[in-house]
Coordinates of C-alpha atoms and ligand atoms in Angstrom, one line a residue:
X179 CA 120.0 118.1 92.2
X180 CA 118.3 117.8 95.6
X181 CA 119.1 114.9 97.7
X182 CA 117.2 112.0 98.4
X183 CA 116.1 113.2 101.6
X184 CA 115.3 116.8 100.3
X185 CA 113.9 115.9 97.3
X186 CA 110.7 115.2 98.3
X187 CA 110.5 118.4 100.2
X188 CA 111.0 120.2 96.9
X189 CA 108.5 118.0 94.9
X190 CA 106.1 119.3 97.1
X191 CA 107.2 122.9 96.8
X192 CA 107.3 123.0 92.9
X193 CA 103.5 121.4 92.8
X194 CA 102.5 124.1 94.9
X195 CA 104.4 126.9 93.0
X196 CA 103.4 125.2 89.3
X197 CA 99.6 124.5 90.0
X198 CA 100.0 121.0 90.3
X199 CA 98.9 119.8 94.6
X200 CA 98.0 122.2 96.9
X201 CA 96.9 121.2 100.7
X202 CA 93.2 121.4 101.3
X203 CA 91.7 124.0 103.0
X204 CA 94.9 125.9 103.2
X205 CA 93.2 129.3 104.4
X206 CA 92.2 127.7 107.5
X207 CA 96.0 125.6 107.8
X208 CA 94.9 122.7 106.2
X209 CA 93.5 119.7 106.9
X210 CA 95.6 116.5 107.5
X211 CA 96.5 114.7 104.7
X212 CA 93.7 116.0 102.5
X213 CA 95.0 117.6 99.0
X214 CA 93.3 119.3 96.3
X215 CA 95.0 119.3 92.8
X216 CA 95.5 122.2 90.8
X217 CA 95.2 123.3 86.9
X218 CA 98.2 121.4 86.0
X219 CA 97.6 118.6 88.6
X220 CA 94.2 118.0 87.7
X221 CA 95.7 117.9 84.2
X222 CA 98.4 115.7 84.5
X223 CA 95.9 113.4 86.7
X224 CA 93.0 113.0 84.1
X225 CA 95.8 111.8 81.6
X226 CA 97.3 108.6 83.7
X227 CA 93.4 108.0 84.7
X228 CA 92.7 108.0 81.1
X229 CA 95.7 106.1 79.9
X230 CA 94.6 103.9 82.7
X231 CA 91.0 103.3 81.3
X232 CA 92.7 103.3 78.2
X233 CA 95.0 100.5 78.4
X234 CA 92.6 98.4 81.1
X235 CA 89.0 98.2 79.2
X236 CA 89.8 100.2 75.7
X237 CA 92.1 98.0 75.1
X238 CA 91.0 94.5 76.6
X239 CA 87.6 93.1 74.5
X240 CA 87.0 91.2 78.0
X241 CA 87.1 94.0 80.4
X242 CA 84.0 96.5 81.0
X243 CA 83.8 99.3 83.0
X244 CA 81.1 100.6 85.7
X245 CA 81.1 104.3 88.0
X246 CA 79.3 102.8 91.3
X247 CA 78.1 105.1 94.2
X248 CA 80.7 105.9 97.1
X249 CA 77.6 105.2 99.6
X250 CA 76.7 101.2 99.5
X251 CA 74.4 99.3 101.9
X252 CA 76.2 99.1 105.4
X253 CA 76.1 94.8 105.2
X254 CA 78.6 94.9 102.1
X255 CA 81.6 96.0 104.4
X256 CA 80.4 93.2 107.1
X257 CA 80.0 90.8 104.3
X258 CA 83.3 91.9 102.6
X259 CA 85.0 91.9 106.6
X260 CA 86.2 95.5 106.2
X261 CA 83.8 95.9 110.0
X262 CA 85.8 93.5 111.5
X263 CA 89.2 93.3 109.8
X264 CA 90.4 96.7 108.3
X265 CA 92.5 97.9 110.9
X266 CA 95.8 99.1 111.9
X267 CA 97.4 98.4 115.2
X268 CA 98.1 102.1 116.8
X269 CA 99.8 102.4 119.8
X270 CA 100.0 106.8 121.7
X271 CA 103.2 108.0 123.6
X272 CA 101.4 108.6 127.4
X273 CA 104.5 111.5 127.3
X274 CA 104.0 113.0 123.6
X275 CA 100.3 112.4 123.3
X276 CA 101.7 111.3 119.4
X277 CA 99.9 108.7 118.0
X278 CA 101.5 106.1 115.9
X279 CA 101.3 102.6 113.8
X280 CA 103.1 100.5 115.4
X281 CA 104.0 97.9 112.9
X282 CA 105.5 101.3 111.0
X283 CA 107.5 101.8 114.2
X284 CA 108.9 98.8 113.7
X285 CA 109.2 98.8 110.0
X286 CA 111.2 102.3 110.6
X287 CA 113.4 100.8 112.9
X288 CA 114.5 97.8 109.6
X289 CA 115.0 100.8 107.5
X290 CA 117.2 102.1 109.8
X291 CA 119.3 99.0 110.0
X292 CA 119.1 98.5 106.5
X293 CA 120.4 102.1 105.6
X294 CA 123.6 101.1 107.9
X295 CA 123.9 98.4 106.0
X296 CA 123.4 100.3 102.8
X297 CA 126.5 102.9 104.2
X298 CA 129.0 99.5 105.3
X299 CA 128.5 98.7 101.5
X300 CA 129.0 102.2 100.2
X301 CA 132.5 102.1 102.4
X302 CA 133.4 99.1 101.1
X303 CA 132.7 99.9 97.8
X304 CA 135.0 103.1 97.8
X305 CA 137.7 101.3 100.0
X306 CA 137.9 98.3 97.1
X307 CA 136.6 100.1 93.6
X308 CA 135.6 98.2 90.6
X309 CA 136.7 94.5 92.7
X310 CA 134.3 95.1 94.7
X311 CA 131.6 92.2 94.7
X312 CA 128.6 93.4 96.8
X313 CA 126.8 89.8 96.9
X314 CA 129.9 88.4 98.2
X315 CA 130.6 91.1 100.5
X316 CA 126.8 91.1 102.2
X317 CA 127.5 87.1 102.6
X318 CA 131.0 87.3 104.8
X319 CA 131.6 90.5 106.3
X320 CA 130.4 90.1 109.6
X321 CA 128.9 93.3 110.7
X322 CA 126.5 93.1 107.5
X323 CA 125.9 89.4 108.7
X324 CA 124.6 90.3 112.1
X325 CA 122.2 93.4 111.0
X326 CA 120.7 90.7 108.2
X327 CA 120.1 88.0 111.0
X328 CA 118.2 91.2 113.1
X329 CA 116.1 92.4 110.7
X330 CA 115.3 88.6 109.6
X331 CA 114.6 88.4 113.6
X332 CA 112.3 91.5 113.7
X333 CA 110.2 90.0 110.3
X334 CA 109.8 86.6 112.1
X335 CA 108.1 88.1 115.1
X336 CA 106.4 91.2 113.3
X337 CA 104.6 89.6 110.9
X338 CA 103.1 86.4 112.7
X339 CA 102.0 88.9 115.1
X340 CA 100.2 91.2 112.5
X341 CA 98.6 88.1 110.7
X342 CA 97.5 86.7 114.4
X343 CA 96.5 90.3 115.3
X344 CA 98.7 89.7 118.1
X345 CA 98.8 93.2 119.8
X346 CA 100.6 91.9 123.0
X347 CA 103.2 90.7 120.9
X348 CA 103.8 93.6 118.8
X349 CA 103.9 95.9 122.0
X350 CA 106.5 93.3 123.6
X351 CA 108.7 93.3 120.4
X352 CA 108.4 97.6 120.7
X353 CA 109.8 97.3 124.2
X354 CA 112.4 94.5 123.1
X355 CA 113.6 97.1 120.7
X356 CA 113.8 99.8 122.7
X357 CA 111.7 101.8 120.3
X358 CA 111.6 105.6 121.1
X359 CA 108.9 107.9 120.0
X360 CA 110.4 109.9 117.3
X361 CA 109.4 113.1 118.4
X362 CA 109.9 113.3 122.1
X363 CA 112.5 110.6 123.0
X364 CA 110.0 109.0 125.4
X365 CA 109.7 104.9 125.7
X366 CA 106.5 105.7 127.8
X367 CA 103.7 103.8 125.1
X368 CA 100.2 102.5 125.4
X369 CA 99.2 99.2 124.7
X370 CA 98.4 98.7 121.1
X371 CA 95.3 98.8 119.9
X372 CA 93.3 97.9 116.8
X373 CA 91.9 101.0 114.7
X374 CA 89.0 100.4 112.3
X375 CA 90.0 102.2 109.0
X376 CA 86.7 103.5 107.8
X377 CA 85.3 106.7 108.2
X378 CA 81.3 106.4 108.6
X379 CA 78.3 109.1 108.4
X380 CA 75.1 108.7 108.7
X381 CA 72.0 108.7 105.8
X382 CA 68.1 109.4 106.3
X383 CA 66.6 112.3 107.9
X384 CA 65.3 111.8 111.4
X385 CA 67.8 111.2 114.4
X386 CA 65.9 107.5 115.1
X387 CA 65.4 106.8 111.6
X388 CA 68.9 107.6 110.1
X389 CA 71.2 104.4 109.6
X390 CA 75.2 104.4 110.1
X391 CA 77.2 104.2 106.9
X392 CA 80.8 103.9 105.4
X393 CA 82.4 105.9 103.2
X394 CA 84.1 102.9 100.7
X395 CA 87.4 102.0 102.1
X396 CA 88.1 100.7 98.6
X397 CA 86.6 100.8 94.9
X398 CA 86.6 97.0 94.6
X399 CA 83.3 96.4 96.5
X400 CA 81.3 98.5 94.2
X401 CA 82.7 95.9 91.4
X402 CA 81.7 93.0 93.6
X403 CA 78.3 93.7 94.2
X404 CA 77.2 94.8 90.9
X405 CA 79.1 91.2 89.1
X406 CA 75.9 89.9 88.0
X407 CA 74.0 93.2 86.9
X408 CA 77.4 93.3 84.6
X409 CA 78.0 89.8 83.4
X410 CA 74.3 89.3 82.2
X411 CA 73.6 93.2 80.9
X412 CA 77.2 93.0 79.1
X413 CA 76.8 88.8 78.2
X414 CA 80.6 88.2 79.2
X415 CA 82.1 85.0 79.3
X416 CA 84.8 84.1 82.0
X417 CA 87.2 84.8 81.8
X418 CA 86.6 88.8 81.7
X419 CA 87.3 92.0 84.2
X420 CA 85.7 95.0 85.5
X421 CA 87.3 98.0 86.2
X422 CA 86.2 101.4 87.7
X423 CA 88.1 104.5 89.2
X424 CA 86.5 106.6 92.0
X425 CA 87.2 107.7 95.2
X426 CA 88.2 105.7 98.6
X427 CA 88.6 106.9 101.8
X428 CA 90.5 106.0 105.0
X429 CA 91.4 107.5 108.5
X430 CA 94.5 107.2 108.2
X431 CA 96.4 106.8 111.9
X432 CA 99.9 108.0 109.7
X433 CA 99.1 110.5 107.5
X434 CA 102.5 112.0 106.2
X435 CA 104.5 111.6 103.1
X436 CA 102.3 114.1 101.0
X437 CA 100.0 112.3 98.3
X438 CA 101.8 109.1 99.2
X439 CA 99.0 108.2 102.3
X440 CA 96.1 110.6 102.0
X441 CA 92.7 110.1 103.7
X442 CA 90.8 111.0 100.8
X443 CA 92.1 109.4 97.4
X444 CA 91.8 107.9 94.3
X445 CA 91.7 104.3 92.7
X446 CA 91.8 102.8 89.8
X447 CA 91.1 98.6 90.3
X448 CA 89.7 95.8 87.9
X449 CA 89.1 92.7 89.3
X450 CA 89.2 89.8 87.0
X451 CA 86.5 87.0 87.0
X452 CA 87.7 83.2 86.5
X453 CA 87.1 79.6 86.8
X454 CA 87.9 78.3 90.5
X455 CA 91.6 76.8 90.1
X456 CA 92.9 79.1 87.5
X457 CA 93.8 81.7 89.6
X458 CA 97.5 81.3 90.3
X459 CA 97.6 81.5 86.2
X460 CA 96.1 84.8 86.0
X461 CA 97.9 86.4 89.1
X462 CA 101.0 86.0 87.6
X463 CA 99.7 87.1 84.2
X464 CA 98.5 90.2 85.8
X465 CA 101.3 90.5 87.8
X466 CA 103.4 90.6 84.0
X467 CA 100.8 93.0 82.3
X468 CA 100.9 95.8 85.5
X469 CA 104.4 95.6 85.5
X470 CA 105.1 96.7 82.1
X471 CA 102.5 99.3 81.8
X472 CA 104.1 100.8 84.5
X473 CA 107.6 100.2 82.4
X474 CA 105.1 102.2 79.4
X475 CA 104.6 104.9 81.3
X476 CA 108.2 105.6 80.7
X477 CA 109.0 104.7 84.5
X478 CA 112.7 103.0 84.2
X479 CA 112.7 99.4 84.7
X480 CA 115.4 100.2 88.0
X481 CA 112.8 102.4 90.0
X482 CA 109.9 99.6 89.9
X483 CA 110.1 96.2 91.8
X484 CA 107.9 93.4 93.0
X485 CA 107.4 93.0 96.6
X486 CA 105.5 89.9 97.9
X487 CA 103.2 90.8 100.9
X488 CA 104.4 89.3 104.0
X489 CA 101.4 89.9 105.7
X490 CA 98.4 88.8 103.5
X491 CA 94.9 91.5 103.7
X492 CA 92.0 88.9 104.9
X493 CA 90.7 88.4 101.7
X494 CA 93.8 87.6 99.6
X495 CA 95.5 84.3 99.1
X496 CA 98.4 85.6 97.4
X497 CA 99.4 89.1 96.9
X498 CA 102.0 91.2 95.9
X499 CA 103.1 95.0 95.5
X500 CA 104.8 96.6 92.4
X501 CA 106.8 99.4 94.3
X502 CA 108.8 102.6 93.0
X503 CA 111.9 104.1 94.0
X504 CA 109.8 107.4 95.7
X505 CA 112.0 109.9 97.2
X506 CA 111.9 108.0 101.1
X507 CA 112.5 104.8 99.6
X508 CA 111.1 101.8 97.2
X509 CA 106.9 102.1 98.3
X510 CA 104.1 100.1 97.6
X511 CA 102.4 101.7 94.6
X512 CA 99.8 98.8 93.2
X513 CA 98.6 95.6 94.5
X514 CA 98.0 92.1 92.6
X515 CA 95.4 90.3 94.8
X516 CA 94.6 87.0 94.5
X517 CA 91.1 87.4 96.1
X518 CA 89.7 83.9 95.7
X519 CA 85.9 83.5 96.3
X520 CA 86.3 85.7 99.6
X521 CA 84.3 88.6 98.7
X522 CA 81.6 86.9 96.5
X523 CA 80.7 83.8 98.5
X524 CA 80.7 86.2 101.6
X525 CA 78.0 88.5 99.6
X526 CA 76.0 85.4 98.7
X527 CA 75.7 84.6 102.2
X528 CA 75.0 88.1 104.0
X529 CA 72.4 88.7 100.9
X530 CA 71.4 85.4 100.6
X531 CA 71.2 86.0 96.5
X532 CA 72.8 83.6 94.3
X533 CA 76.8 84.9 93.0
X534 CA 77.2 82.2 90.8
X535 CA 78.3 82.0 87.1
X536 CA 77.0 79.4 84.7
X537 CA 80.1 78.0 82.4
X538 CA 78.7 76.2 79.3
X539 CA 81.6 74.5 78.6
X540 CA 82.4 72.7 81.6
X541 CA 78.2 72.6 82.2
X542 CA 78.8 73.5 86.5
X543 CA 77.6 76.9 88.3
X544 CA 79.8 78.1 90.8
X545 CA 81.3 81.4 92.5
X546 CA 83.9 83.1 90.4
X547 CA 87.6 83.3 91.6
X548 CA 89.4 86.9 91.1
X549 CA 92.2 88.1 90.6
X550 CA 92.7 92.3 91.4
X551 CA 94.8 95.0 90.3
X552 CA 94.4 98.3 92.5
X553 CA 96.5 101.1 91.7
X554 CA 96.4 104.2 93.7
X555 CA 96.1 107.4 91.0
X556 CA 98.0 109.6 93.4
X557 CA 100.4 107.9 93.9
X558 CA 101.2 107.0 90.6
X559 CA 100.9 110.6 90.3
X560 CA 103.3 111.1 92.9
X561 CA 105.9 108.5 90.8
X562 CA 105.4 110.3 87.7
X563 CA 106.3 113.8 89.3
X564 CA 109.6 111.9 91.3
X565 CA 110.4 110.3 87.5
X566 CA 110.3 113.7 86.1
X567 CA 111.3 116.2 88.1
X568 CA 115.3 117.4 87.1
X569 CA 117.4 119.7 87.5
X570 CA 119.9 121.0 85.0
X571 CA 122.6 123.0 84.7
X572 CA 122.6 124.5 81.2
X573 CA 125.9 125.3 79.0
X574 CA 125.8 129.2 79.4
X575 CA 125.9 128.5 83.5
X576 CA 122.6 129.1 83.9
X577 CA 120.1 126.3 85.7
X578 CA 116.4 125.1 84.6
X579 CA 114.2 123.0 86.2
X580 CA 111.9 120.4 84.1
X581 CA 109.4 117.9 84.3
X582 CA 110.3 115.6 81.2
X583 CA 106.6 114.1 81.5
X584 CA 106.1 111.8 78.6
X585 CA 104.4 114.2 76.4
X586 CA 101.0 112.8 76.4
X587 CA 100.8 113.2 80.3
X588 CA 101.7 116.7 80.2
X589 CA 99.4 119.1 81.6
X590 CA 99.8 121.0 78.2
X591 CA 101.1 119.9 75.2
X592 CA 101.7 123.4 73.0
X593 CA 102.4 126.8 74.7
X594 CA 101.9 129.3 72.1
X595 CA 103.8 132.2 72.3
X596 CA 104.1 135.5 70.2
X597 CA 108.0 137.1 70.5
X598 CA 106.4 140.8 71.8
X599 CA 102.9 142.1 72.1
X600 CA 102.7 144.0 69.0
X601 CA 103.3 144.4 65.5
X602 CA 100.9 141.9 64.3
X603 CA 102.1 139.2 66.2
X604 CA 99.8 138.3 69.0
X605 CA 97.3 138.0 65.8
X606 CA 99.1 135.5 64.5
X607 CA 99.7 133.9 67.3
X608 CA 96.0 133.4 68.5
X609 CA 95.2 132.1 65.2
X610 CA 97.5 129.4 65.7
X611 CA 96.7 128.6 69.4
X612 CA 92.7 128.7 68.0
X613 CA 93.7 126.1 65.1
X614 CA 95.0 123.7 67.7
X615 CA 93.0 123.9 70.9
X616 CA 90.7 121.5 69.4
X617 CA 93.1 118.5 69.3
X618 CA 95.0 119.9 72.0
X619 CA 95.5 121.3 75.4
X620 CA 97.4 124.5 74.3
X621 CA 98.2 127.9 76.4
X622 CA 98.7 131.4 75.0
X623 CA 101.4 133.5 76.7
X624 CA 102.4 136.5 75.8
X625 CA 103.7 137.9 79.4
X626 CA 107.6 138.0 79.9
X627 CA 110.4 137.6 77.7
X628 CA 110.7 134.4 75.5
X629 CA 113.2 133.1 77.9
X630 CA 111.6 133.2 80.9
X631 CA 108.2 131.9 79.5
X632 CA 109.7 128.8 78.1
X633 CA 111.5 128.1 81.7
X634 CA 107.8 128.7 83.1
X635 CA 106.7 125.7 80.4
X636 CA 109.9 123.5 81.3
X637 CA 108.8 123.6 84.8
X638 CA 105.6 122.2 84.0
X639 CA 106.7 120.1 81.5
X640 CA 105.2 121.1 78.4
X641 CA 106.8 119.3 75.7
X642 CA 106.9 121.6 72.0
X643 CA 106.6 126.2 73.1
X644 CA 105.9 127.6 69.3
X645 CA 107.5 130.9 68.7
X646 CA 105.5 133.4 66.2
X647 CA 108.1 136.0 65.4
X648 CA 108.7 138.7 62.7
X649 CA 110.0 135.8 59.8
X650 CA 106.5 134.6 60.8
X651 CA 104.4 137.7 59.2
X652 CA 107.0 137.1 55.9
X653 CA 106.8 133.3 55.5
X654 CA 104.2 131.2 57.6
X655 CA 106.7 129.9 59.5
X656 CA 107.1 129.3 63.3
X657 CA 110.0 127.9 65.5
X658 CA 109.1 124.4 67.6
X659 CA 110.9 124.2 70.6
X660 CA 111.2 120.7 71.9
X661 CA 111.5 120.9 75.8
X662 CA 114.0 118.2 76.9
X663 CA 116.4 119.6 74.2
X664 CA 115.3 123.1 73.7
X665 CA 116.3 122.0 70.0
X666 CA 114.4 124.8 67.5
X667 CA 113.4 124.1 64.3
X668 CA 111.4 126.4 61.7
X669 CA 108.2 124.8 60.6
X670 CA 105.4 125.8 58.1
X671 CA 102.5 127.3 60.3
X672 CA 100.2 124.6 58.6
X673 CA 102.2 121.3 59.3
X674 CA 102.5 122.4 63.3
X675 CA 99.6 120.0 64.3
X676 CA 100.5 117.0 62.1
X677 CA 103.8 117.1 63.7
X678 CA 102.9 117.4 67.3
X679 CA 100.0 114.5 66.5
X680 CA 103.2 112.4 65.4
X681 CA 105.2 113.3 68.8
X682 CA 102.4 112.4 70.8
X683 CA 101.2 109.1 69.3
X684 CA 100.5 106.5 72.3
X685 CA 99.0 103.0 72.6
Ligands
GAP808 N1 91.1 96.7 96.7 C1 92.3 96.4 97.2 C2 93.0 97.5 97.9 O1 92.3 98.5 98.2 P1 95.2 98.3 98.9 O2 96.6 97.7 98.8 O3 94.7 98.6 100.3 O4 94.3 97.3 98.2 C3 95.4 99.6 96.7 O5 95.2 99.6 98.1 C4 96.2 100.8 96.3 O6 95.6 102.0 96.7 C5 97.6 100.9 96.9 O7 98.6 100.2 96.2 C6 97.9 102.4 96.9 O8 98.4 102.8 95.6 C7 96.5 103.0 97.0 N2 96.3 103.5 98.4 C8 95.9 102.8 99.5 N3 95.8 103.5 100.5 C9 96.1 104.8 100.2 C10 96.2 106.1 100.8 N4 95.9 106.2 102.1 N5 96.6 107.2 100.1 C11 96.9 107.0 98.8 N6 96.8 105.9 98.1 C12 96.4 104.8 98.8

C-alpha cells in the first residue's frame, strides 16, 4: 500500500487512468485547480449528489428543495458581506515571486510541530510496547510538553489576529517564526494583504451600460433570498429547510491538493429555518444527523471527526467542521453554521422588503434564525475515493487494485461479460446486459481475457462482473462475481436482477 504521503499522488493517478478526474484543459497544460470529471467520476458523483438529495429533502417532510441561478443581483453579496469580508490574508516572497496564505503558512508550520510530536510518541510507543499510555506520556514527557505550549502559543496569536483581521500581526508572528518560503528558502515576504475571494464578470451589453457581477462564492445565498418565494408557494411551517446543490466559485490564493481546494466546485447546503432562540438546539441536532450520514456512507467512524472553528466566518455564531482522515491529514470536509439572523435581517435592510415569518402559535413575526449544513461534493468525492481505494496482494502472488465503493455509489453496478467472442455467447450475453440496463448502470465487455477485465472492473469498483459461459447456452445459468471477495456463484439467468436489487438496497 502507498504511503500516506504518496497516496494521494496515486489517487490522483488512478482517477486519471480509470476515467474518474481529469485536469481541465489538459491540451493546453491545464488550468489551476480546475478539474473536469470523467465517465466514472461523473458517475460516482451523481450517486453521493443523489444520495445527498436523497437523504436531505426525500427523506425530511420539512425540507424542500430549489436550483437558483449562479448570477444574483450584485447587492446580495454586500448585504450578505461577502464584498467586504470574504477574504484571505496573502502575503508574496519579494525573492520567489510565490504567492501564499499566510495563516496556512502558519498553520503548516503547527503541523510540522505536531508530526514531531506524532514521531516522539511513535518512539516511545516502540521503546515501552503494550504499557505504553499515550495520554500520560503527552502530559509528562517534557519535550512533548514544550511543542504543546508552542503550538498553543502560535493559536493564541493566530487566531485573534485572523478574527481582528490583524495583518500586522499575522506578518509579525511570520517573522517571529522564522517562516521560510517553501520553495526558495527566502524569509524576504510582503506585507500581508487581504484578498477578496470572488471572482466577478460583467452582464449587459454596452461597455457604460454593463454592471459588475459575482460569480456565487456559495450556494447558500440563493436559499436566502428566495425564503419567502419558498415558505409561502410550499406553506411550510418553522421549523423546515431548504436545500440546493449547484456550483460555487472562488479564487483561490492556494490552489493545491487536487479536488480538495478547486476554484470551480460543487455544493450541496440546506439551511434550516427556526424560531429566534432555538438555534443552539438544532446546531447540535444537525451537527448529530451530518455526522452519521457521513458514518452511512460507509466512511469508518475513525477517519471522521468534529473540529470546532477557531476562527468564526462573519456570519456564524457557532460553527463547526466534520473533517476526514484525507491522505495530508484530518481536513475540513462540511460545515455546521449557526448563522443566526445575519444573512436575512441584512437582506431586509439592503432590499428594504420585509424577511419575516409569521408563527401562529406564539402569534409574533420576526426574522428566522438558521442553522446550515454545507458539504463540498468533491470533496466528499475525494473521501470516498481515499476510503476506497486498496491495494491487495492476492493468494497466487499476484496484486489487484480496488475501489470497494459501497455498491450503490459505484460508477457501474453489473459488468456483463461473455467468456470469448463467439460461439453464441456474446448473444447471450447482450440479452442479459439489455434485460438489466433499465434498472441498472451495466457495461458490456467482451475485450481481453476474463481476468484482466474483472481487474479493469475491480479498479473501478464495480461491485457483481456476470460471466456468460458455455454451461450458460446448456442451463440459463451465469456465474456472479462479487468484487471485494471475487466469491463466484452460479445463478439462474432470470433471478440475476432480483439479486443485485437485494445487494444494492439503500435508505
Ligand atoms: N455556505 C457556507 C459555506 O460556504 P464553507 O465552509 O466556506 O461554508 C462549505 O464551505 C464547504 O464547501 C466546505 O466544507 C468544503 O467541503 C466546500 N468547499 C469550500 N471551498 C472549497 C474549495 N475551494 N474547493 C472545494 N470545496 C470547497
Amino acid at each position: 500500500m502507498a504511503n500516506q504521503a504518496d497516496l494521494l499522488k496515486t489517487i490522483i493517478a488512478h482517477a486519471k487512468e480509470y476515467g474518474f478526474v481529469f485536469q481541465s484543459s489538459e491540451i493546453y497544460d491545464g488550468l489551476s485547480a480546475v478539474y473536469d470529471y470523467g465517465p466514472n467520476g461523473s458517475e460516482l458523483k451523481k450517486n453521493i449528489r443523489n444520495y445527498w438529495w436523497k437523504t436531505m429533502v426525500q427523506m425530511h417532510e420539512n425540507i424542500v428543495g430549489i436550483d437558483t441561478a449562479i448570477f444574483m443581483h450584485p447587492t446580495v453579496w454586500k448585504a450578505s458581506g461577502h464584498v467586504d469580508a470574504f477574504n484571505d490574508p496573502m502575503i508574496d516572497n519579494k525573492d520567489s515571486k510565490k504567492r501564499y496564505r499566510a495563516d496556512v503558512l502558519i498553520e503548516d508550520y503547527i503541523t510540522k510541530i505536531e508530526a514531531k510530536i506524532n514521531r516522539e510518541i511513535f518512539k516511545a510507543q516502540k521503546r515501552f510496547g503494550t504499557t505504553f499510555d499515550e495520554k500520560q506520556y503527552r502530559q509528562t514527557n517534557q519535550r512533548v510538553l514544550t511543542s504543546i505550549k508552542k503550538i498553543d502559543e502560535i493559536k493564541a496569536r493566530l487566531y485573534p489576529a485572523m478574527n481582528k483581521n490583524n495583518m500586522a500581526a499575522i506578518k509579525h508572528l511570520i517573522e517571529d517564526l522564522g517562516i521560510a518560503d517553501p520553495v526558495s528558502g527566502s524569509k524576504n515576504w510582503t506585507e500581508v494583504r487581504q484578498f477578496n475571494l470572488m471572482f466577478s464578470t460583467r452582464i449587459g451589453s454596452t461597455a457604460d451600460g454593463a454592471t459588475e457581477i459575482y460569480l456565487r462564492p456559495e450556494t447558500a445565498q440563493g436559499i436566502f433570498i428566495n425564503y419567502l418565494n419558498v415558505q409561502k408557494t410550499t406553506r411550510m411551517k418553522i421549523p423546515f429547510g431548504i436545500a440546493q446543490t449547484g456550483k460555487a466559485f472562488r479564487n483561490e490564493i492556494v490552489a493545491r491538493q487536487f479536488i480538495f481546494r478547486m476554484r470551480e466546485f460543487e455544493q450541496m447546503e440546506m439551511q434550516f429555518f427556526i424560531r429566534p432562540g432555538t438555534e443552539m438546539e438544532w446546531y447540535h441536532y444537525w451537527k448529530e444527523e451530518r455526522m452519521n450520514w457521513h458514518l452511512s456512507m460507509g466512511i469508518p467512524k475513525e477517519k471522521l471527526r468534529f473540529h470546532d472553528h477557531d476562527k468564526l466566518a462573519h456570519y456564524a455564531n457557532a460553527a463547526v467542521d466534520i473533517e476526514f482522515e484525507f491522505p495530508m491529514g484530518f481536513k475540513e470536509l462540511e460545515g455546521i453554521h449557526s448563522r443566526t439572523d445575519f444573512d436575512l435581517s441584512a437582506h431586509e435592510k439592503f432590499s428594504g422588503r420585509k424577511l419575516r415569518y409569521f408563527d401562529s402559535e406564539t402569534n409574533e413575526s420576526y426574522v428566522p434564525y438558521v442553522v446550515e449544513t454545507s458539504i463540498g461534493l468533491d470533496r466528499m468525492f475525494l473521501a470516498m475515493l481515499t476510503n476506497a481505494y486498496t491495494e491487495e496482494k492476492l493468494n497466487d502472488g499476484s496484486e489487484r487494485v480496488l475501489m470497494k465503493l459501497p455498491p450503490q455509489f459505484a460508477p457501474y453496478k453489473v459488468a456483463v461479460f461473455p467468456l470469448t467472442k463467439k460461439d453464441g455467447l456474446p448473444e447471450k450475453a447482450r440479452g442479459i446486459m439489455n434485460s438489466l440496463k433499465n434498472s441498472f448502470m451495466c457495461f458490456y465487455e467482451e475485450k481481453d481475457t476474463i481476468g484482466k477485465r474483472y481487474r479493469r472492473h475491480d479498479a473501478i469498483g464495480t461491485p457483481y462482473c456476470i460471466t456468460v459461459d458455455y454451461q450458460t447456452i446448456e442451463d440459463d445459468t451465469v456465474t456472479i462475481r462479487e468484487r471485494n471477495s471475487m466469491q463466484q456463484e452460479r445463478v439462474s439467468i432470470d433471478k440475476i436482477a432480483g439479486i443485485v436489487a437485494e445487494r444494492l438496497k439503500v435508505v
